[in-house]
């Protein structure tokens, strides 16, 4: 029986036509709507460019001071603040200042985009079970599909540049904040919600006065993870035209420059550690009310 | 009729996938177990009728699972009934729109919860003023009002603490102050003191009673503790499997328990503390003794009579003699149910 000997498959010609059909129709779609979509993202592009210029054109001591202030008010830790200053001094001394600023800019914009898109989606998921069953598999796909695969349609649609890079970063980095917003809201104590309901709270009073504040530690854990994942996309994003620390890493891979690769890689690690520690300390402070006074 | 504050009429609640289809079966008297085993629905409330008078403290009592929480949550429509109506000041709250219902919850009926239900991220003062801020009252005014209530439940000095920094008893004082702060006439209390230690619980009962003396709220108080019911309740309704099996004053229930379930409930009670002398009053000229008010409980009367060495007491009301009570009758009254229970359960 040939059915057992060989897997039943599509004819070679049909398969080729099938794939070609998909490619063709996507290309048509790109031709028709590509420009419109590109314009849609223009504000994002301007913002990113503006932020990058701001970081790069401001004198480095001012940027450094701003970073130190942000770190201090986020973490309330002098140790961490001095650690950050030292790390950035070394980065600058090793001639990675500009790339680091470019990376900081794209990470900041990606984080803002992820938060402002992800939190509302998370709220929607927490509110409706149907939305949850619909969105969860999409998040699963976004997190597991190899990033190179979704780079293809993004590049076909928007070409090479900052916006497609930003989009790629966001697609990869947004799932945690969506998931943890949803989880955080669903975990809010039923008794507290009932009390709020019993006092006649409206939907928005419940959401803003009870659910979001009580979900905040979880939402914050989501923001933290989103930033981490965005940072880990820096190298891949640089393949499609995003400036920053990823570019020298790519160059180091293709030319076998060990020192260059390691140095820039470590700079990414330093950024990650800083973001992580600061946001965790900040998240902990948000939970202060749950601890009893000593 | 106008002094009826809350009237619950022919109320049914069935939990399950298709409650409406089960209502006939329930009306025809299917038991809770049958309904669950054969049709997969839970009978929550079964033809409940309760009228609560204005300014009264109505206790609803029953064992775990008897439907107490389900019932009280119907009064502010946290749960929708399967059939029946709930009238508050003559208005059916089931016909209210969502907006009307929110207003009703904001200004007419407030609630105290067994597990407190405080907002953990807000300070005591913010918790107490929660209902007021929901109403849209500005923060300063809300805080001023709340401060008075914090004081009246004895929490002055703790305004800026978080709930997690307070003991259970103090947290429930916050819960009580929060409910009182909205000036609602109806107070719904679902096992409000059950999570507290006996001593603290007794404290809270006293707090509630002394506040009630001033405020004259209409209070619906859920408990599974008979002592608490007797201490607080002007009127008591007993629930079993979602149905009210007896309703009346504490004395009434103790003197005439409707069935074995109720008898079982009250068998451990110290009757001398609940029954008033008026419940065993007769009018025998042979009885001589000190004068006592008709509202004195038998426990106190026994003490007065035995100290005076007489064979009974004269009962007066508004300064006039209305009857007598003999020592023997009082002893009989508190010993009556020993016929079918062990004698040592009468006095604990
Ligand atoms: N949402 C629900 N779905 C299904 N059954 C429910 C639901 N809520 C309550 N019940 C059932 O209704 C009955 C009454 O429950 P309820 O919580 O009112 O009892 P309770 O008297 O308050 O008990 P407890 O003293 O334990 O608080 C129980 O049999 C319970 O299992
Ligand atoms: Mg209950």
XYZ file of C-alpha atoms and ligand atoms in Angstrom:
674
model
C 0.000 0.000 0.000
C 1.596 3.192 -1.112
C -0.503 5.129 1.421
C 1.633 3.669 4.196
C 4.916 3.981 2.396
C 4.637 7.651 1.683
C 2.872 10.487 3.494
C -0.082 11.736 1.465
C 0.885 15.210 0.347
C -0.106 17.993 -1.941
C 1.186 17.941 -5.463
C 4.393 19.888 -5.971
C 2.865 22.274 -8.468
C -0.233 22.887 -6.390
C 1.809 23.597 -3.300
C 3.922 26.088 -5.199
C 0.837 27.805 -6.525
C -0.670 27.824 -3.047
C 2.320 29.580 -1.517
C 2.634 31.884 -4.472
C -1.017 32.786 -4.134
C -0.539 33.855 -0.529
C 2.600 35.829 -1.351
C 0.943 37.539 -4.289
C -2.110 38.562 -2.358
C 0.011 39.911 0.504
C 2.092 41.851 -2.004
C -1.097 43.279 -3.479
C -2.218 44.233 -0.009
C 1.136 45.924 0.600
C 0.917 47.821 -2.654
C -2.588 49.027 -1.881
C -2.301 49.830 1.787
C 1.417 49.903 2.614
C 1.691 53.630 2.300
C -1.422 54.312 4.362
C -0.159 52.055 7.112
C 3.211 53.724 7.019
C 1.580 57.115 7.462
C -0.457 55.739 10.294
C 2.775 55.084 12.171
C 4.306 58.447 11.315
C 3.589 60.058 14.698
C 5.405 57.174 16.350
C 8.355 57.700 14.037
C 8.521 61.415 14.830
C 8.358 60.713 18.520
C 11.114 58.116 18.323
C 13.337 60.393 16.261
C 12.669 63.299 18.597
C 13.532 61.262 21.672
C 16.681 59.887 20.054
C 17.838 63.412 19.157
C 17.023 64.597 22.651
C 19.163 61.875 24.198
C 22.005 62.323 21.717
C 22.120 66.098 21.422
C 21.813 66.949 25.087
C 25.192 67.305 26.783
C 26.077 64.030 28.439
C 26.272 65.414 32.011
C 22.653 66.530 31.759
C 21.504 63.150 30.456
C 23.520 61.466 33.195
C 21.927 63.662 35.871
C 18.460 62.942 34.505
C 19.153 59.219 34.590
C 20.491 59.432 38.143
C 17.413 61.353 39.293
C 15.050 58.861 37.646
C 16.910 55.918 39.161
C 16.858 57.510 42.586
C 13.163 58.361 42.568
C 12.293 54.956 41.162
C 14.310 52.957 43.646
C 15.030 55.301 46.577
C 18.376 53.565 46.749
C 21.634 55.505 46.752
C 23.620 52.363 46.049
C 21.707 51.720 42.867
C 21.966 55.362 41.821
C 25.746 55.409 42.138
C 25.907 52.029 40.422
C 23.971 53.492 37.506
C 26.208 56.560 37.267
C 29.311 54.404 37.322
C 27.916 52.048 34.675
C 27.083 54.911 32.331
C 30.510 56.480 32.877
C 32.161 53.235 31.835
C 29.823 52.891 28.853
C 30.695 56.401 27.718
C 34.402 55.864 28.317
C 34.329 52.762 26.130
C 32.721 54.777 23.318
C 29.280 53.210 23.494
C 27.400 56.316 24.626
C 25.655 57.046 21.334
C 24.513 53.490 20.710
C 23.318 53.226 24.296
C 21.268 56.404 23.937
C 19.721 55.118 20.701
C 18.816 51.870 22.438
C 17.404 53.726 25.423
C 15.241 55.758 23.064
C 13.752 52.792 21.254
C 13.230 50.848 24.487
C 11.446 53.822 26.026
C 9.155 54.256 23.046
C 8.492 50.521 22.821
C 7.641 50.421 26.526
C 5.264 53.357 26.228
C 3.556 51.736 23.243
C 3.306 48.365 25.001
C 1.857 49.921 28.151
C -0.684 52.067 26.371
C -1.839 49.238 24.136
C -1.277 46.311 26.497
C -3.028 47.539 29.633
C -6.370 48.259 27.922
C -6.232 44.850 26.240
C -5.506 43.266 29.615
C -8.467 45.082 31.152
C -10.695 43.888 28.330
C -9.530 40.313 28.906
C -10.207 40.556 32.624
C -13.657 41.873 31.970
C -14.827 39.286 29.494
C -14.114 35.573 29.486
C -14.758 35.455 25.773
C -12.096 38.083 25.129
C -9.739 36.037 27.270
C -10.275 32.809 25.321
C -9.843 34.742 22.083
C -6.721 36.696 22.969
C -4.764 34.117 24.972
C -3.854 31.937 21.927
C -2.812 35.057 19.998
C -0.448 35.965 22.840
C 0.890 32.421 22.841
C 1.677 32.692 19.134
C 3.303 36.099 19.567
C 5.583 34.763 22.263
C 6.586 31.490 20.637
C 6.787 32.178 16.917
C 10.422 32.784 15.901
C 10.837 36.542 15.582
C 12.405 36.193 12.144
C 9.123 34.811 10.847
C 7.067 37.861 11.671
C 9.860 40.129 10.527
C 9.049 39.001 6.962
C 5.538 40.483 6.656
C 6.543 43.534 8.719
C 9.424 44.263 6.364
C 7.308 43.547 3.290
C 4.745 46.003 4.532
C 6.881 48.774 5.951
C 10.322 48.130 4.554
C 13.515 48.522 6.557
C 13.695 51.225 9.196
C 12.886 52.395 12.662
C 9.122 51.808 12.610
C 9.200 48.179 11.481
C 11.935 47.608 14.061
C 9.828 49.195 16.763
C 6.854 47.111 15.676
C 8.873 43.926 15.852
C 10.054 44.804 19.349
C 6.505 45.573 20.477
C 5.004 42.382 19.056
C 7.579 40.390 20.957
C 7.453 42.385 24.184
C 3.756 43.121 24.686
C 2.397 39.726 25.870
C 3.630 39.893 29.486
C 1.974 43.197 30.238
C -1.306 42.024 28.724
C -1.221 38.756 30.628
C -0.254 40.264 33.956
C -2.808 43.061 33.737
C -5.487 40.464 33.115
C -4.209 38.224 35.901
C -3.796 41.085 38.352
C -7.354 42.287 37.875
C -8.775 38.789 38.083
C -6.894 38.188 41.328
C -8.391 41.205 43.085
C -10.142 40.012 46.238
C -13.798 39.182 45.480
C -14.874 40.517 48.862
C -13.363 43.918 48.198
C -15.043 44.047 44.798
C -18.353 43.119 46.371
C -17.980 45.851 48.975
C -17.277 48.391 46.259
C -20.336 47.189 44.352
C -22.474 47.353 47.497
C -21.569 51.003 48.004
C -22.829 51.768 44.518
C -19.547 52.164 42.657
C -19.917 52.601 38.909
C -17.870 50.568 36.455
C -15.148 53.184 36.167
C -15.084 53.775 39.927
C -14.519 50.070 40.429
C -11.861 49.911 37.720
C -9.887 53.003 38.684
C -10.502 52.982 42.419
C -10.173 49.299 43.215
C -9.138 46.962 40.416
C -6.222 48.843 38.880
C -4.696 49.974 42.195
C -4.909 46.469 43.632
C -3.603 44.919 40.416
C -0.745 47.399 40.240
C 1.970 45.117 41.662
C 1.128 42.549 38.981
C 0.830 45.158 36.263
C 4.201 46.420 37.313
C 5.724 42.973 37.087
C 4.336 42.946 33.555
C 5.975 46.266 32.703
C 9.243 44.952 34.067
C 9.089 41.817 31.895
C 8.055 43.814 28.865
C 11.139 46.006 29.210
C 13.364 42.959 29.595
C 11.934 41.344 26.493
C 12.212 44.566 24.504
C 15.897 44.739 25.425
C 16.448 41.191 24.298
C 15.055 42.124 20.879
C 17.608 44.882 20.350
C 19.965 42.783 18.231
C 17.234 41.342 16.022
C 15.682 44.777 15.566
C 19.019 46.144 14.403
C 18.866 43.689 11.501
C 16.017 45.698 10.030
C 17.452 49.121 10.529
C 17.143 50.094 14.173
C 20.142 51.985 15.487
C 21.677 51.173 18.837
C 23.743 48.606 20.660
C 22.480 45.840 18.387
C 24.326 47.200 15.358
C 27.887 46.697 16.668
C 26.866 43.272 17.985
C 25.755 42.287 14.482
C 28.972 43.665 13.032
C 30.935 41.701 15.613
C 29.187 38.478 14.660
C 29.846 38.805 10.948
C 33.469 39.934 11.416
C 34.347 37.841 14.455
C 35.208 40.842 16.654
C 35.102 39.243 20.084
C 35.756 42.336 22.222
C 33.298 44.539 20.357
C 30.530 41.950 20.655
C 31.101 41.291 24.343
C 31.345 44.982 25.259
C 28.109 45.939 23.544
C 26.423 42.803 24.787
C 27.415 43.719 28.320
C 26.078 47.240 27.844
C 22.679 45.705 27.021
C 22.961 43.586 30.159
C 23.733 46.664 32.250
C 20.647 48.433 30.898
C 18.542 45.374 31.624
C 19.783 45.083 35.197
C 19.151 48.752 35.845
C 15.645 48.700 34.446
C 14.898 45.532 36.359
C 16.152 46.665 39.759
C 14.581 50.081 39.545
C 11.185 48.824 38.430
C 11.186 46.040 41.015
C 12.019 48.406 43.847
C 9.329 50.745 42.594
C 6.802 47.915 42.408
C 7.641 46.880 45.961
C 7.011 50.371 47.232
C 3.556 50.235 45.667
C 2.760 47.282 47.897
C 3.820 49.022 51.098
C 0.238 49.082 52.397
C 0.023 45.301 52.613
C 2.741 45.144 55.231
C 1.883 45.834 58.820
C 3.773 48.421 60.799
C 6.600 47.105 62.893
C -48.344 49.880 56.895
C -46.097 52.869 56.505
C -43.753 51.771 59.264
C -42.657 48.747 57.224
C -39.222 49.640 55.904
C -38.232 46.491 54.049
C -40.726 43.945 52.785
C -39.566 40.752 51.160
C -42.386 39.011 49.343
C -42.570 35.459 47.978
C -38.873 35.477 47.270
C -37.302 32.516 45.474
C -33.712 32.050 44.433
C -32.520 29.029 42.526
C -28.901 28.650 41.447
C -28.171 26.703 38.284
C -28.196 26.761 34.514
C -31.939 27.282 34.066
C -33.518 28.491 37.316
C -36.779 29.666 35.708
C -37.633 26.134 34.625
C -37.257 24.881 38.184
C -39.523 27.399 39.876
C -42.672 25.261 39.444
C -40.991 22.279 41.044
C -39.875 24.402 43.976
C -43.342 25.884 44.413
C -44.720 22.354 44.443
C -42.472 21.619 47.363
C -39.494 19.693 46.011
C -36.783 19.399 48.675
C -33.376 21.030 48.383
C -31.653 17.642 48.154
C -34.027 16.336 45.489
C -33.599 19.459 43.402
C -29.833 19.140 43.559
C -29.607 15.397 42.950
C -32.210 15.097 40.207
C -32.034 18.443 38.461
C -28.627 19.887 39.306
C -29.976 23.144 40.714
C -29.352 24.574 44.175
C -32.290 25.916 46.128
C -31.047 29.160 47.639
C -34.235 30.764 48.928
C -37.643 29.165 49.164
C -40.689 31.425 49.415
C -39.228 33.896 51.881
C -41.561 36.503 53.351
C -40.144 38.957 55.852
C -41.288 42.392 56.905
C -38.870 44.604 58.748
C -40.254 47.582 60.613
C -38.551 50.945 60.560
C -35.816 51.362 63.192
C -35.906 47.681 64.088
C -33.024 45.298 64.334
C -34.065 42.210 62.438
C -31.865 39.179 62.961
C -31.768 36.394 60.406
C -30.373 33.206 61.760
C -29.606 29.785 60.396
C -26.910 27.178 60.027
C -24.209 27.350 57.393
C -25.689 26.993 53.913
C -29.194 27.913 54.986
C -29.237 30.908 52.632
C -28.550 33.831 54.968
C -25.957 35.525 52.777
C -28.068 34.892 49.699
C -31.043 36.543 51.361
C -29.282 39.672 52.598
C -27.668 40.212 49.193
C -31.099 40.407 47.637
C -31.945 43.460 49.680
C -29.413 45.594 47.803
C -29.677 43.423 44.708
C -26.153 42.108 44.712
C -28.024 38.928 43.777
C -31.003 38.891 41.422
C -33.949 36.771 42.575
C -35.536 34.041 40.500
C -39.007 35.183 41.571
C -40.597 37.494 44.100
C -40.304 41.119 45.069
C -38.388 43.299 47.516
C -39.985 46.547 48.598
C -38.005 49.233 50.336
C -40.146 52.147 51.514
C -42.823 50.716 49.264
C -40.670 50.806 46.133
C -39.807 47.581 44.354
C -36.041 47.620 43.994
C -36.246 44.973 41.281
C -37.803 47.452 38.879
C -35.011 49.982 39.401
C -32.721 50.864 36.506
C -28.977 50.364 36.966
C -28.538 54.055 37.737
C -31.378 54.068 40.282
C -29.942 50.960 41.849
C -26.538 52.602 42.212
C -28.181 55.565 43.903
C -30.080 53.231 46.186
C -26.846 51.525 47.204
C -25.090 54.845 47.669
C -27.641 56.501 49.863
C -30.213 54.055 51.205
C -28.636 50.772 52.151
C -25.076 50.200 53.227
C -23.404 46.946 54.110
C -20.957 45.475 56.609
C -19.189 42.273 55.632
C -18.014 39.190 57.468
C -14.545 39.488 55.950
C -14.608 43.281 56.329
C -14.138 43.999 52.611
C -11.903 46.995 53.292
C -9.784 48.516 50.557
C -6.271 47.405 51.504
C -4.588 50.209 49.572
C -6.464 52.968 51.350
C -6.019 54.382 54.805
C -8.675 54.116 57.494
C -9.987 57.604 56.800
C -10.144 56.884 53.068
C -11.951 53.624 53.706
C -14.510 55.253 55.952
C -15.157 57.974 53.393
C -15.323 55.484 50.514
C -19.103 55.594 50.213
C -19.032 59.389 50.307
C -16.415 59.718 47.588
C -18.411 57.294 45.464
C -21.317 59.706 45.842
C -19.063 62.409 44.442
C -18.685 64.404 47.653
C -15.386 66.250 47.706
C -12.554 64.845 49.687
C -12.360 67.462 52.402
C -16.030 67.321 53.265
C -15.979 63.522 53.127
C -13.010 63.429 55.504
C -14.684 65.787 57.966
C -17.800 63.634 58.074
C -15.765 60.453 58.308
C -13.763 61.743 61.224
C -16.915 61.912 63.317
C -17.730 58.302 62.525
C -14.200 57.184 63.218
C -14.547 58.781 66.602
C -17.934 57.230 67.297
C -16.624 53.713 66.669
C -13.626 54.462 68.879
C -10.871 54.556 66.291
C -9.574 58.081 66.787
C -5.851 58.210 66.215
C -5.859 55.462 63.604
C -7.050 57.606 60.686
C -3.826 57.222 58.768
C -3.254 53.529 59.337
C -3.757 50.959 56.614
C -6.250 48.142 57.288
C -3.453 45.559 57.433
C -2.020 47.426 60.400
C -5.184 46.942 62.476
C -6.546 43.984 64.433
C -9.683 42.214 63.228
C -11.903 44.013 65.702
C -10.526 47.382 64.680
C -10.917 46.532 60.999
C -14.569 45.764 61.545
C -14.980 49.083 63.339
C -13.713 50.645 60.121
C -16.250 48.551 58.207
C -19.013 49.744 60.511
C -17.938 53.389 60.300
C -17.798 53.127 56.514
C -21.353 51.806 56.423
C -22.620 54.479 58.816
C -20.868 57.334 57.038
C -23.241 57.316 54.070
C -26.212 58.038 56.382
C -28.177 55.210 54.781
C -31.283 54.283 56.785
C -30.762 50.599 56.183
C -27.769 48.714 57.483
C -27.108 45.239 56.105
C -24.764 43.202 58.254
C -23.719 39.751 57.023
C -22.157 37.883 59.949
C -20.390 41.126 60.659
C -18.947 39.958 63.971
C -18.496 36.256 63.276
C -14.819 36.525 62.424
C -13.977 38.137 65.762
C -12.891 36.664 69.108
C -15.712 36.264 71.660
C -14.620 39.213 73.807
C -14.106 41.571 70.876
C -17.346 40.342 69.419
C -19.219 41.221 72.566
C -17.573 44.671 72.483
C -18.721 45.205 68.938
C -22.261 44.149 69.813
C -22.271 46.797 72.522
C -20.903 49.381 70.098
C -23.673 48.529 67.657
C -26.396 48.640 70.300
C -25.301 51.973 71.704
C -25.055 53.481 68.217
C -28.466 52.110 67.387
C -29.952 53.817 70.443
C -28.996 57.134 68.898
C -29.355 56.393 65.208
C -32.506 54.266 64.947
C -31.450 52.592 61.725
C -33.268 49.695 60.190
C -30.763 46.900 60.611
C -30.777 43.463 59.044
C -28.271 41.394 60.942
C -27.180 37.924 59.898
C -25.711 35.514 62.390
C -25.457 31.828 63.095
C -24.938 32.503 66.787
C -28.062 32.359 68.927
C -26.589 34.335 71.810
C -25.781 37.152 69.423
C -29.267 36.952 67.911
C -30.900 37.162 71.328
C -28.723 40.002 72.486
C -29.272 42.143 69.404
C -32.522 41.207 67.765
C -35.837 42.949 68.200
C -37.129 40.296 65.891
C -35.593 37.026 64.757
C -36.232 34.948 61.656
C -34.848 31.444 61.411
C -33.865 30.042 58.024
C -33.451 26.441 57.042
C -32.717 25.242 53.500
C -33.673 28.675 52.250
C -37.075 28.811 53.923
C -38.130 30.868 56.939
C -39.341 28.338 59.476
C -40.048 30.712 62.313
C -40.111 34.421 62.841
C -40.852 36.397 65.960
C -39.392 37.935 69.096
C -36.692 36.116 71.025
C -39.169 35.275 73.778
C -41.701 34.008 71.342
C -39.228 31.676 69.695
C -37.950 30.341 72.992
C -41.372 29.782 74.474
C -42.899 28.283 71.336
C -40.251 26.752 69.059
C -41.911 25.898 65.739
C -40.223 22.551 65.224
C -37.339 20.283 66.211
C -34.838 22.305 64.194
C -35.641 25.387 66.239
C -35.799 23.417 69.480
C -32.369 22.106 68.682
C -31.160 25.625 68.026
C -32.325 26.978 71.355
C -31.657 24.010 73.605
C -28.361 25.379 74.856
C -29.621 28.798 75.688
C -29.780 30.273 79.159
C -33.459 31.148 79.160
C -33.297 33.065 82.406
C -31.337 35.684 80.527
C -33.794 36.045 77.695
C -37.262 35.615 79.110
C -38.797 38.627 80.745
C -40.984 38.364 83.817
C -43.955 39.475 81.762
C -43.859 36.188 79.856
C -44.727 34.207 83.008
C -46.938 36.831 84.573
C -50.153 35.791 86.345
C -52.378 37.650 88.758
C -52.484 35.843 92.083
C -53.189 37.861 95.199
C -51.327 35.241 97.245
C -48.051 36.355 95.680
C -46.339 39.097 97.645
C -42.947 40.684 97.142
C -40.878 43.536 95.801
C -42.025 45.550 92.799
C -40.189 44.969 89.524
C -40.582 46.340 86.008
C -42.235 44.108 83.428
C -39.134 44.184 81.209
C -36.817 42.677 83.829
C -35.366 39.338 82.792
C -36.018 36.290 84.934
C -32.381 35.946 85.919
C -32.452 39.361 87.601
C -35.928 38.823 89.037
C -34.879 35.563 90.676
C -32.052 37.359 92.393
C -34.261 40.180 93.638
C -36.961 37.815 94.861
C -34.642 35.416 96.634
C -32.832 38.280 98.355
C -36.133 39.671 99.624
C -37.168 36.258 100.940
C -40.661 36.522 99.468
C -42.556 34.003 97.321
C -42.649 36.169 94.219
C -42.819 39.705 92.929
C -45.284 42.345 91.863
C -44.915 43.454 88.259
C -45.377 47.095 87.479
C -45.508 48.959 84.238
C -45.510 52.754 84.024
C -45.843 52.827 87.804
C -49.006 50.674 87.911
C -49.346 47.092 89.051
C -50.172 44.853 86.106
C -49.750 41.416 87.663
C -47.614 39.112 89.764
C -45.028 36.450 89.223
C -44.301 33.613 91.601
C -40.939 32.098 92.320
C -42.210 28.669 91.317
C -43.500 29.903 87.918
C -40.186 31.526 87.131
C -38.290 28.367 87.927
C -40.723 26.321 85.861
C -40.341 28.650 82.890
C -36.602 28.385 82.681
C -36.679 24.640 83.248
C -39.522 23.796 80.899
C -37.749 22.178 77.995
C -35.951 19.687 80.257
C -38.707 17.275 79.297
C -36.939 16.350 76.094
C -33.382 17.479 76.645
C -30.775 16.736 79.264
C -31.306 18.808 82.331
C -27.689 19.937 82.416
C -28.082 21.796 79.140
C -30.415 24.335 80.663
C -27.711 25.989 82.671
C -24.357 26.097 81.032
N -23.352 31.425 43.316
C -23.878 30.276 43.774
N -24.040 29.220 42.944
C -24.577 28.065 43.388
N -24.996 27.853 44.640
C -24.861 28.865 45.521
C -24.295 30.125 45.135
N -24.292 30.942 46.210
C -24.831 30.227 47.214
N -25.170 28.978 46.807
C -25.816 27.936 47.613
O -26.922 28.504 48.256
C -27.030 28.005 49.573
C -27.047 29.147 50.569
O -25.770 29.768 50.598
P -25.451 31.000 51.512
O -24.081 31.437 51.222
O -26.524 31.997 51.386
O -25.505 30.346 52.949
P -25.225 31.015 54.358
O -26.426 30.743 55.190
O -24.792 32.415 54.209
O -24.034 30.123 54.912
P -22.738 30.544 55.756
O -23.171 30.599 57.189
O -21.797 29.422 55.508
O -22.252 31.853 55.237
C -25.884 27.037 49.775
O -26.365 25.746 49.579
C -24.914 27.421 48.707
O -24.184 26.294 48.286
Mg -22.937 33.522 54.622
